[in-house]
Amino acid sequence: MVVAFVGFLGGFNHALLGSDHLFLAGALGAVIVTWFTFLFSFIFILAGAPVIESTHNQLKFTAPLIAITAAVVGVILNLALFFSYHVLWPNGFNHPFNFEAAFIAIGAFVALFHFEVKVMYVIFASAFCGLILYIGA
């Protein structure tokens, strides 16, 4: 998204197609930048997928991927604890617990796992509840 926006601004500001067609120049810049940014990713995926699939049952290739997966899970857990601490105790453990944030988090958890509400709806509802609490404070 950012890449496309920068490409649009580059084409728009430099008037690549003349001053009469600024929007078209910006759109063309966005398309070109986006195309060449993601083209190589798709080439690597399409060309490399058969090679990766052929290493599926070979331990020397799968063992590092298992270790990387474990490291990623550790990073996600670390971030979850970091954000939980800073949301539930915004001023540190010596200050009051943020019950409003805890109730929003519990409600989001119940909505996601018990009622199986779509993630985007839960994010928007949680953001709306937080905004209402922020405006009311």
mmCIF file with all atom_site columns, C-alpha atoms in Angstrom:
data_model
loop_
_atom_site.group_PDB
_atom_site.id
_atom_site.type_symbol
_atom_site.label_atom_id
_atom_site.label_alt_id
_atom_site.label_comp_id
_atom_site.label_asym_id
_atom_site.label_entity_id
_atom_site.label_seq_id
_atom_site.pdbx_PDB_ins_code
_atom_site.Cartn_x
_atom_site.Cartn_y
_atom_site.Cartn_z
_atom_site.occupancy
_atom_site.B_iso_or_equiv
_atom_site.pdbx_formal_charge
_atom_site.auth_seq_id
_atom_site.auth_comp_id
_atom_site.auth_asym_id
_atom_site.auth_atom_id
_atom_site.pdbx_PDB_model_num
ATOM 1   C CA . MET A 1 1   ? 0.000   0.000   0.000   1.00 0.00 ? 1   MET A CA 1
ATOM 2   C CA . VAL A 1 2   ? 2.787   2.421   0.914   1.00 0.00 ? 2   VAL A CA 1
ATOM 3   C CA . VAL A 1 3   ? 4.744   1.418   -2.172  1.00 0.00 ? 3   VAL A CA 1
ATOM 4   C CA . ALA A 1 4   ? 1.759   2.158   -4.416  1.00 0.00 ? 4   ALA A CA 1
ATOM 5   C CA . PHE A 1 5   ? 1.195   5.505   -2.702  1.00 0.00 ? 5   PHE A CA 1
ATOM 6   C CA . VAL A 1 6   ? 4.829   6.529   -3.171  1.00 0.00 ? 6   VAL A CA 1
ATOM 7   C CA . GLY A 1 7   ? 4.661   5.468   -6.823  1.00 0.00 ? 7   GLY A CA 1
ATOM 8   C CA . PHE A 1 8   ? 1.489   7.500   -7.262  1.00 0.00 ? 8   PHE A CA 1
ATOM 9   C CA . LEU A 1 9   ? 3.068   10.577  -5.721  1.00 0.00 ? 9   LEU A CA 1
ATOM 10  C CA . GLY A 1 10  ? 6.158   10.172  -7.892  1.00 0.00 ? 10  GLY A CA 1
ATOM 11  C CA . GLY A 1 11  ? 4.131   9.987   -11.091 1.00 0.00 ? 11  GLY A CA 1
ATOM 12  C CA . PHE A 1 12  ? 1.768   12.758  -10.000 1.00 0.00 ? 12  PHE A CA 1
ATOM 13  C CA . ASN A 1 13  ? 4.420   15.229  -8.833  1.00 0.00 ? 13  ASN A CA 1
ATOM 14  C CA . HIS A 1 14  ? 6.671   14.772  -11.857 1.00 0.00 ? 14  HIS A CA 1
ATOM 15  C CA . ALA A 1 15  ? 3.759   15.041  -14.327 1.00 0.00 ? 15  ALA A CA 1
ATOM 16  C CA . LEU A 1 16  ? 5.017   12.092  -16.370 1.00 0.00 ? 16  LEU A CA 1
ATOM 17  C CA . LEU A 1 17  ? 2.188   12.414  -18.900 1.00 0.00 ? 17  LEU A CA 1
ATOM 18  C CA . GLY A 1 18  ? 1.951   16.190  -18.892 1.00 0.00 ? 18  GLY A CA 1
ATOM 19  C CA . SER A 1 19  ? 0.138   18.616  -16.649 1.00 0.00 ? 19  SER A CA 1
ATOM 20  C CA . ASP A 1 20  ? -3.255  17.705  -18.111 1.00 0.00 ? 20  ASP A CA 1
ATOM 21  C CA . HIS A 1 21  ? -3.083  14.080  -16.987 1.00 0.00 ? 21  HIS A CA 1
ATOM 22  C CA . LEU A 1 22  ? -1.759  14.225  -13.433 1.00 0.00 ? 22  LEU A CA 1
ATOM 23  C CA . PHE A 1 23  ? -4.051  11.547  -12.028 1.00 0.00 ? 23  PHE A CA 1
ATOM 24  C CA . LEU A 1 24  ? -3.326  9.166   -14.894 1.00 0.00 ? 24  LEU A CA 1
ATOM 25  C CA . ALA A 1 25  ? 0.421   9.723   -14.417 1.00 0.00 ? 25  ALA A CA 1
ATOM 26  C CA . GLY A 1 26  ? 0.080   8.992   -10.711 1.00 0.00 ? 26  GLY A CA 1
ATOM 27  C CA . ALA A 1 27  ? -1.945  5.848   -11.370 1.00 0.00 ? 27  ALA A CA 1
ATOM 28  C CA . LEU A 1 28  ? 0.612   4.678   -13.920 1.00 0.00 ? 28  LEU A CA 1
ATOM 29  C CA . GLY A 1 29  ? 3.432   5.307   -11.434 1.00 0.00 ? 29  GLY A CA 1
ATOM 30  C CA . ALA A 1 30  ? 1.583   3.336   -8.753  1.00 0.00 ? 30  ALA A CA 1
ATOM 31  C CA . VAL A 1 31  ? 0.984   0.395   -11.087 1.00 0.00 ? 31  VAL A CA 1
ATOM 32  C CA . ILE A 1 32  ? 4.607   0.297   -12.286 1.00 0.00 ? 32  ILE A CA 1
ATOM 33  C CA . VAL A 1 33  ? 6.079   0.520   -8.785  1.00 0.00 ? 33  VAL A CA 1
ATOM 34  C CA . THR A 1 34  ? 3.709   -2.118  -7.412  1.00 0.00 ? 34  THR A CA 1
ATOM 35  C CA . TRP A 1 35  ? 4.307   -4.433  -10.361 1.00 0.00 ? 35  TRP A CA 1
ATOM 36  C CA . PHE A 1 36  ? 8.088   -4.370  -10.045 1.00 0.00 ? 36  PHE A CA 1
ATOM 37  C CA . THR A 1 37  ? 7.995   -4.611  -6.254  1.00 0.00 ? 37  THR A CA 1
ATOM 38  C CA . PHE A 1 38  ? 5.951   -7.811  -6.147  1.00 0.00 ? 38  PHE A CA 1
ATOM 39  C CA . LEU A 1 39  ? 6.986   -9.397  -9.456  1.00 0.00 ? 39  LEU A CA 1
ATOM 40  C CA . PHE A 1 40  ? 10.137  -10.952 -8.026  1.00 0.00 ? 40  PHE A CA 1
ATOM 41  C CA . SER A 1 41  ? 8.296   -12.308 -4.989  1.00 0.00 ? 41  SER A CA 1
ATOM 42  C CA . PHE A 1 42  ? 5.860   -14.138 -7.241  1.00 0.00 ? 42  PHE A CA 1
ATOM 43  C CA . ILE A 1 43  ? 8.677   -15.436 -9.426  1.00 0.00 ? 43  ILE A CA 1
ATOM 44  C CA . PHE A 1 44  ? 10.497  -16.794 -6.372  1.00 0.00 ? 44  PHE A CA 1
ATOM 45  C CA . ILE A 1 45  ? 7.317   -18.412 -5.078  1.00 0.00 ? 45  ILE A CA 1
ATOM 46  C CA . LEU A 1 46  ? 6.365   -20.009 -8.384  1.00 0.00 ? 46  LEU A CA 1
ATOM 47  C CA . ALA A 1 47  ? 9.894   -21.116 -9.250  1.00 0.00 ? 47  ALA A CA 1
ATOM 48  C CA . GLY A 1 48  ? 10.895  -22.165 -5.736  1.00 0.00 ? 48  GLY A CA 1
ATOM 49  C CA . ALA A 1 49  ? 7.759   -24.029 -4.680  1.00 0.00 ? 49  ALA A CA 1
ATOM 50  C CA . PRO A 1 50  ? 8.674   -27.304 -6.443  1.00 0.00 ? 50  PRO A CA 1
ATOM 51  C CA . VAL A 1 51  ? 12.167  -27.191 -4.924  1.00 0.00 ? 51  VAL A CA 1
ATOM 52  C CA . ILE A 1 52  ? 10.820  -26.614 -1.416  1.00 0.00 ? 52  ILE A CA 1
ATOM 53  C CA . GLU A 1 53  ? 8.226   -29.340 -1.862  1.00 0.00 ? 53  GLU A CA 1
ATOM 54  C CA . SER A 1 54  ? 10.915  -31.836 -2.888  1.00 0.00 ? 54  SER A CA 1
ATOM 55  C CA . THR A 1 55  ? 12.682  -31.337 0.479   1.00 0.00 ? 55  THR A CA 1
ATOM 56  C CA . HIS A 1 56  ? 9.516   -32.128 2.445   1.00 0.00 ? 56  HIS A CA 1
ATOM 57  C CA . ASN A 1 57  ? 10.631  -35.401 4.073   1.00 0.00 ? 57  ASN A CA 1
ATOM 58  C CA . GLN A 1 58  ? 14.353  -34.672 4.426   1.00 0.00 ? 58  GLN A CA 1
ATOM 59  C CA . LEU A 1 59  ? 15.320  -33.976 8.034   1.00 0.00 ? 59  LEU A CA 1
ATOM 60  C CA . LYS A 1 60  ? 18.317  -31.772 7.183   1.00 0.00 ? 60  LYS A CA 1
ATOM 61  C CA . PHE A 1 61  ? 15.915  -29.293 5.554   1.00 0.00 ? 61  PHE A CA 1
ATOM 62  C CA . THR A 1 62  ? 12.926  -29.576 7.879   1.00 0.00 ? 62  THR A CA 1
ATOM 63  C CA . ALA A 1 63  ? 14.828  -29.373 11.202  1.00 0.00 ? 63  ALA A CA 1
ATOM 64  C CA . PRO A 1 64  ? 15.925  -25.730 10.710  1.00 0.00 ? 64  PRO A CA 1
ATOM 65  C CA . LEU A 1 65  ? 12.379  -24.798 9.710   1.00 0.00 ? 65  LEU A CA 1
ATOM 66  C CA . ILE A 1 66  ? 11.050  -26.376 12.906  1.00 0.00 ? 66  ILE A CA 1
ATOM 67  C CA . ALA A 1 67  ? 13.569  -24.363 14.927  1.00 0.00 ? 67  ALA A CA 1
ATOM 68  C CA . ILE A 1 68  ? 12.606  -21.178 13.104  1.00 0.00 ? 68  ILE A CA 1
ATOM 69  C CA . THR A 1 69  ? 8.935   -21.902 13.775  1.00 0.00 ? 69  THR A CA 1
ATOM 70  C CA . ALA A 1 70  ? 9.680   -22.328 17.491  1.00 0.00 ? 70  ALA A CA 1
ATOM 71  C CA . ALA A 1 71  ? 11.574  -19.028 17.522  1.00 0.00 ? 71  ALA A CA 1
ATOM 72  C CA . VAL A 1 72  ? 8.669   -17.253 15.827  1.00 0.00 ? 72  VAL A CA 1
ATOM 73  C CA . VAL A 1 73  ? 6.248   -18.667 18.404  1.00 0.00 ? 73  VAL A CA 1
ATOM 74  C CA . GLY A 1 74  ? 8.555   -17.360 21.140  1.00 0.00 ? 74  GLY A CA 1
ATOM 75  C CA . VAL A 1 75  ? 8.617   -13.896 19.579  1.00 0.00 ? 75  VAL A CA 1
ATOM 76  C CA . ILE A 1 76  ? 4.812   -13.867 19.321  1.00 0.00 ? 76  ILE A CA 1
ATOM 77  C CA . LEU A 1 77  ? 4.500   -14.907 22.975  1.00 0.00 ? 77  LEU A CA 1
ATOM 78  C CA . ASN A 1 78  ? 6.985   -12.217 23.996  1.00 0.00 ? 78  ASN A CA 1
ATOM 79  C CA . LEU A 1 79  ? 4.998   -9.570  22.104  1.00 0.00 ? 79  LEU A CA 1
ATOM 80  C CA . ALA A 1 80  ? 1.737   -10.795 23.631  1.00 0.00 ? 80  ALA A CA 1
ATOM 81  C CA . LEU A 1 81  ? 3.166   -10.462 27.143  1.00 0.00 ? 81  LEU A CA 1
ATOM 82  C CA . PHE A 1 82  ? 4.719   -7.069  26.345  1.00 0.00 ? 82  PHE A CA 1
ATOM 83  C CA . PHE A 1 83  ? 1.457   -5.644  24.995  1.00 0.00 ? 83  PHE A CA 1
ATOM 84  C CA . SER A 1 84  ? -0.614  -7.220  27.776  1.00 0.00 ? 84  SER A CA 1
ATOM 85  C CA . TYR A 1 85  ? 1.582   -5.595  30.404  1.00 0.00 ? 85  TYR A CA 1
ATOM 86  C CA . HIS A 1 86  ? 1.444   -2.169  28.750  1.00 0.00 ? 86  HIS A CA 1
ATOM 87  C CA . VAL A 1 87  ? -2.312  -2.306  28.133  1.00 0.00 ? 87  VAL A CA 1
ATOM 88  C CA . LEU A 1 88  ? -3.427  -3.758  31.450  1.00 0.00 ? 88  LEU A CA 1
ATOM 89  C CA . TRP A 1 89  ? -0.937  -1.796  33.588  1.00 0.00 ? 89  TRP A CA 1
ATOM 90  C CA . PRO A 1 90  ? -0.287  1.353   31.503  1.00 0.00 ? 90  PRO A CA 1
ATOM 91  C CA . ASN A 1 91  ? 1.656   3.083   34.290  1.00 0.00 ? 91  ASN A CA 1
ATOM 92  C CA . GLY A 1 92  ? 3.423   0.029   35.721  1.00 0.00 ? 92  GLY A CA 1
ATOM 93  C CA . PHE A 1 93  ? 2.579   -2.570  38.376  1.00 0.00 ? 93  PHE A CA 1
ATOM 94  C CA . ASN A 1 94  ? 2.560   0.068   41.122  1.00 0.00 ? 94  ASN A CA 1
ATOM 95  C CA . HIS A 1 95  ? -0.462  1.789   39.547  1.00 0.00 ? 95  HIS A CA 1
ATOM 96  C CA . PRO A 1 96  ? -4.059  0.605   39.129  1.00 0.00 ? 96  PRO A CA 1
ATOM 97  C CA . PHE A 1 97  ? -5.058  -2.269  36.862  1.00 0.00 ? 97  PHE A CA 1
ATOM 98  C CA . ASN A 1 98  ? -6.954  -1.217  33.695  1.00 0.00 ? 98  ASN A CA 1
ATOM 99  C CA . PHE A 1 99  ? -10.218 -3.145  34.116  1.00 0.00 ? 99  PHE A CA 1
ATOM 100 C CA . GLU A 1 100 ? -11.817 -1.578  31.038  1.00 0.00 ? 100 GLU A CA 1
ATOM 101 C CA . ALA A 1 101 ? -9.086  -2.929  28.756  1.00 0.00 ? 101 ALA A CA 1
ATOM 102 C CA . ALA A 1 102 ? -9.323  -6.331  30.461  1.00 0.00 ? 102 ALA A CA 1
ATOM 103 C CA . PHE A 1 103 ? -13.088 -6.474  29.854  1.00 0.00 ? 103 PHE A CA 1
ATOM 104 C CA . ILE A 1 104 ? -12.611 -5.542  26.184  1.00 0.00 ? 104 ILE A CA 1
ATOM 105 C CA . ALA A 1 105 ? -9.951  -8.254  25.838  1.00 0.00 ? 105 ALA A CA 1
ATOM 106 C CA . ILE A 1 106 ? -12.127 -10.875 27.536  1.00 0.00 ? 106 ILE A CA 1
ATOM 107 C CA . GLY A 1 107 ? -15.085 -9.887  25.370  1.00 0.00 ? 107 GLY A CA 1
ATOM 108 C CA . ALA A 1 108 ? -12.944 -10.146 22.237  1.00 0.00 ? 108 ALA A CA 1
ATOM 109 C CA . PHE A 1 109 ? -11.669 -13.569 23.335  1.00 0.00 ? 109 PHE A CA 1
ATOM 110 C CA . VAL A 1 110 ? -15.198 -14.850 23.965  1.00 0.00 ? 110 VAL A CA 1
ATOM 111 C CA . ALA A 1 111 ? -16.461 -13.416 20.678  1.00 0.00 ? 111 ALA A CA 1
ATOM 112 C CA . LEU A 1 112 ? -13.618 -15.018 18.725  1.00 0.00 ? 112 LEU A CA 1
ATOM 113 C CA . PHE A 1 113 ? -13.511 -18.463 20.299  1.00 0.00 ? 113 PHE A CA 1
ATOM 114 C CA . HIS A 1 114 ? -17.005 -19.099 21.676  1.00 0.00 ? 114 HIS A CA 1
ATOM 115 C CA . PHE A 1 115 ? -19.228 -17.283 19.188  1.00 0.00 ? 115 PHE A CA 1
ATOM 116 C CA . GLU A 1 116 ? -16.741 -17.542 16.275  1.00 0.00 ? 116 GLU A CA 1
ATOM 117 C CA . VAL A 1 117 ? -17.238 -13.930 15.187  1.00 0.00 ? 117 VAL A CA 1
ATOM 118 C CA . LYS A 1 118 ? -15.041 -12.831 12.293  1.00 0.00 ? 118 LYS A CA 1
ATOM 119 C CA . VAL A 1 119 ? -11.756 -11.225 13.321  1.00 0.00 ? 119 VAL A CA 1
ATOM 120 C CA . MET A 1 120 ? -12.380 -7.924  11.539  1.00 0.00 ? 120 MET A CA 1
ATOM 121 C CA . TYR A 1 121 ? -15.704 -7.452  13.351  1.00 0.00 ? 121 TYR A CA 1
ATOM 122 C CA . VAL A 1 122 ? -14.016 -8.112  16.692  1.00 0.00 ? 122 VAL A CA 1
ATOM 123 C CA . ILE A 1 123 ? -11.227 -5.634  15.892  1.00 0.00 ? 123 ILE A CA 1
ATOM 124 C CA . PHE A 1 124 ? -13.697 -2.932  14.886  1.00 0.00 ? 124 PHE A CA 1
ATOM 125 C CA . ALA A 1 125 ? -15.917 -3.565  17.924  1.00 0.00 ? 125 ALA A CA 1
ATOM 126 C CA . SER A 1 126 ? -12.917 -3.507  20.277  1.00 0.00 ? 126 SER A CA 1
ATOM 127 C CA . ALA A 1 127 ? -11.599 -0.307  18.695  1.00 0.00 ? 127 ALA A CA 1
ATOM 128 C CA . PHE A 1 128 ? -15.039 1.272   18.979  1.00 0.00 ? 128 PHE A CA 1
ATOM 129 C CA . CYS A 1 129 ? -15.303 0.318   22.663  1.00 0.00 ? 129 CYS A CA 1
ATOM 130 C CA . GLY A 1 130 ? -11.830 1.742   23.299  1.00 0.00 ? 130 GLY A CA 1
ATOM 131 C CA . LEU A 1 131 ? -12.751 4.942   21.477  1.00 0.00 ? 131 LEU A CA 1
ATOM 132 C CA . ILE A 1 132 ? -15.928 5.319   23.532  1.00 0.00 ? 132 ILE A CA 1
ATOM 133 C CA . LEU A 1 133 ? -13.916 4.848   26.743  1.00 0.00 ? 133 LEU A CA 1
ATOM 134 C CA . TYR A 1 134 ? -11.271 7.321   25.558  1.00 0.00 ? 134 TYR A CA 1
ATOM 135 C CA . ILE A 1 135 ? -13.826 9.982   24.625  1.00 0.00 ? 135 ILE A CA 1
ATOM 136 C CA . GLY A 1 136 ? -15.738 9.469   27.876  1.00 0.00 ? 136 GLY A CA 1
ATOM 137 C CA . ALA A 1 137 ? -12.618 9.864   30.022  1.00 0.00 ? 137 ALA A CA 1
#
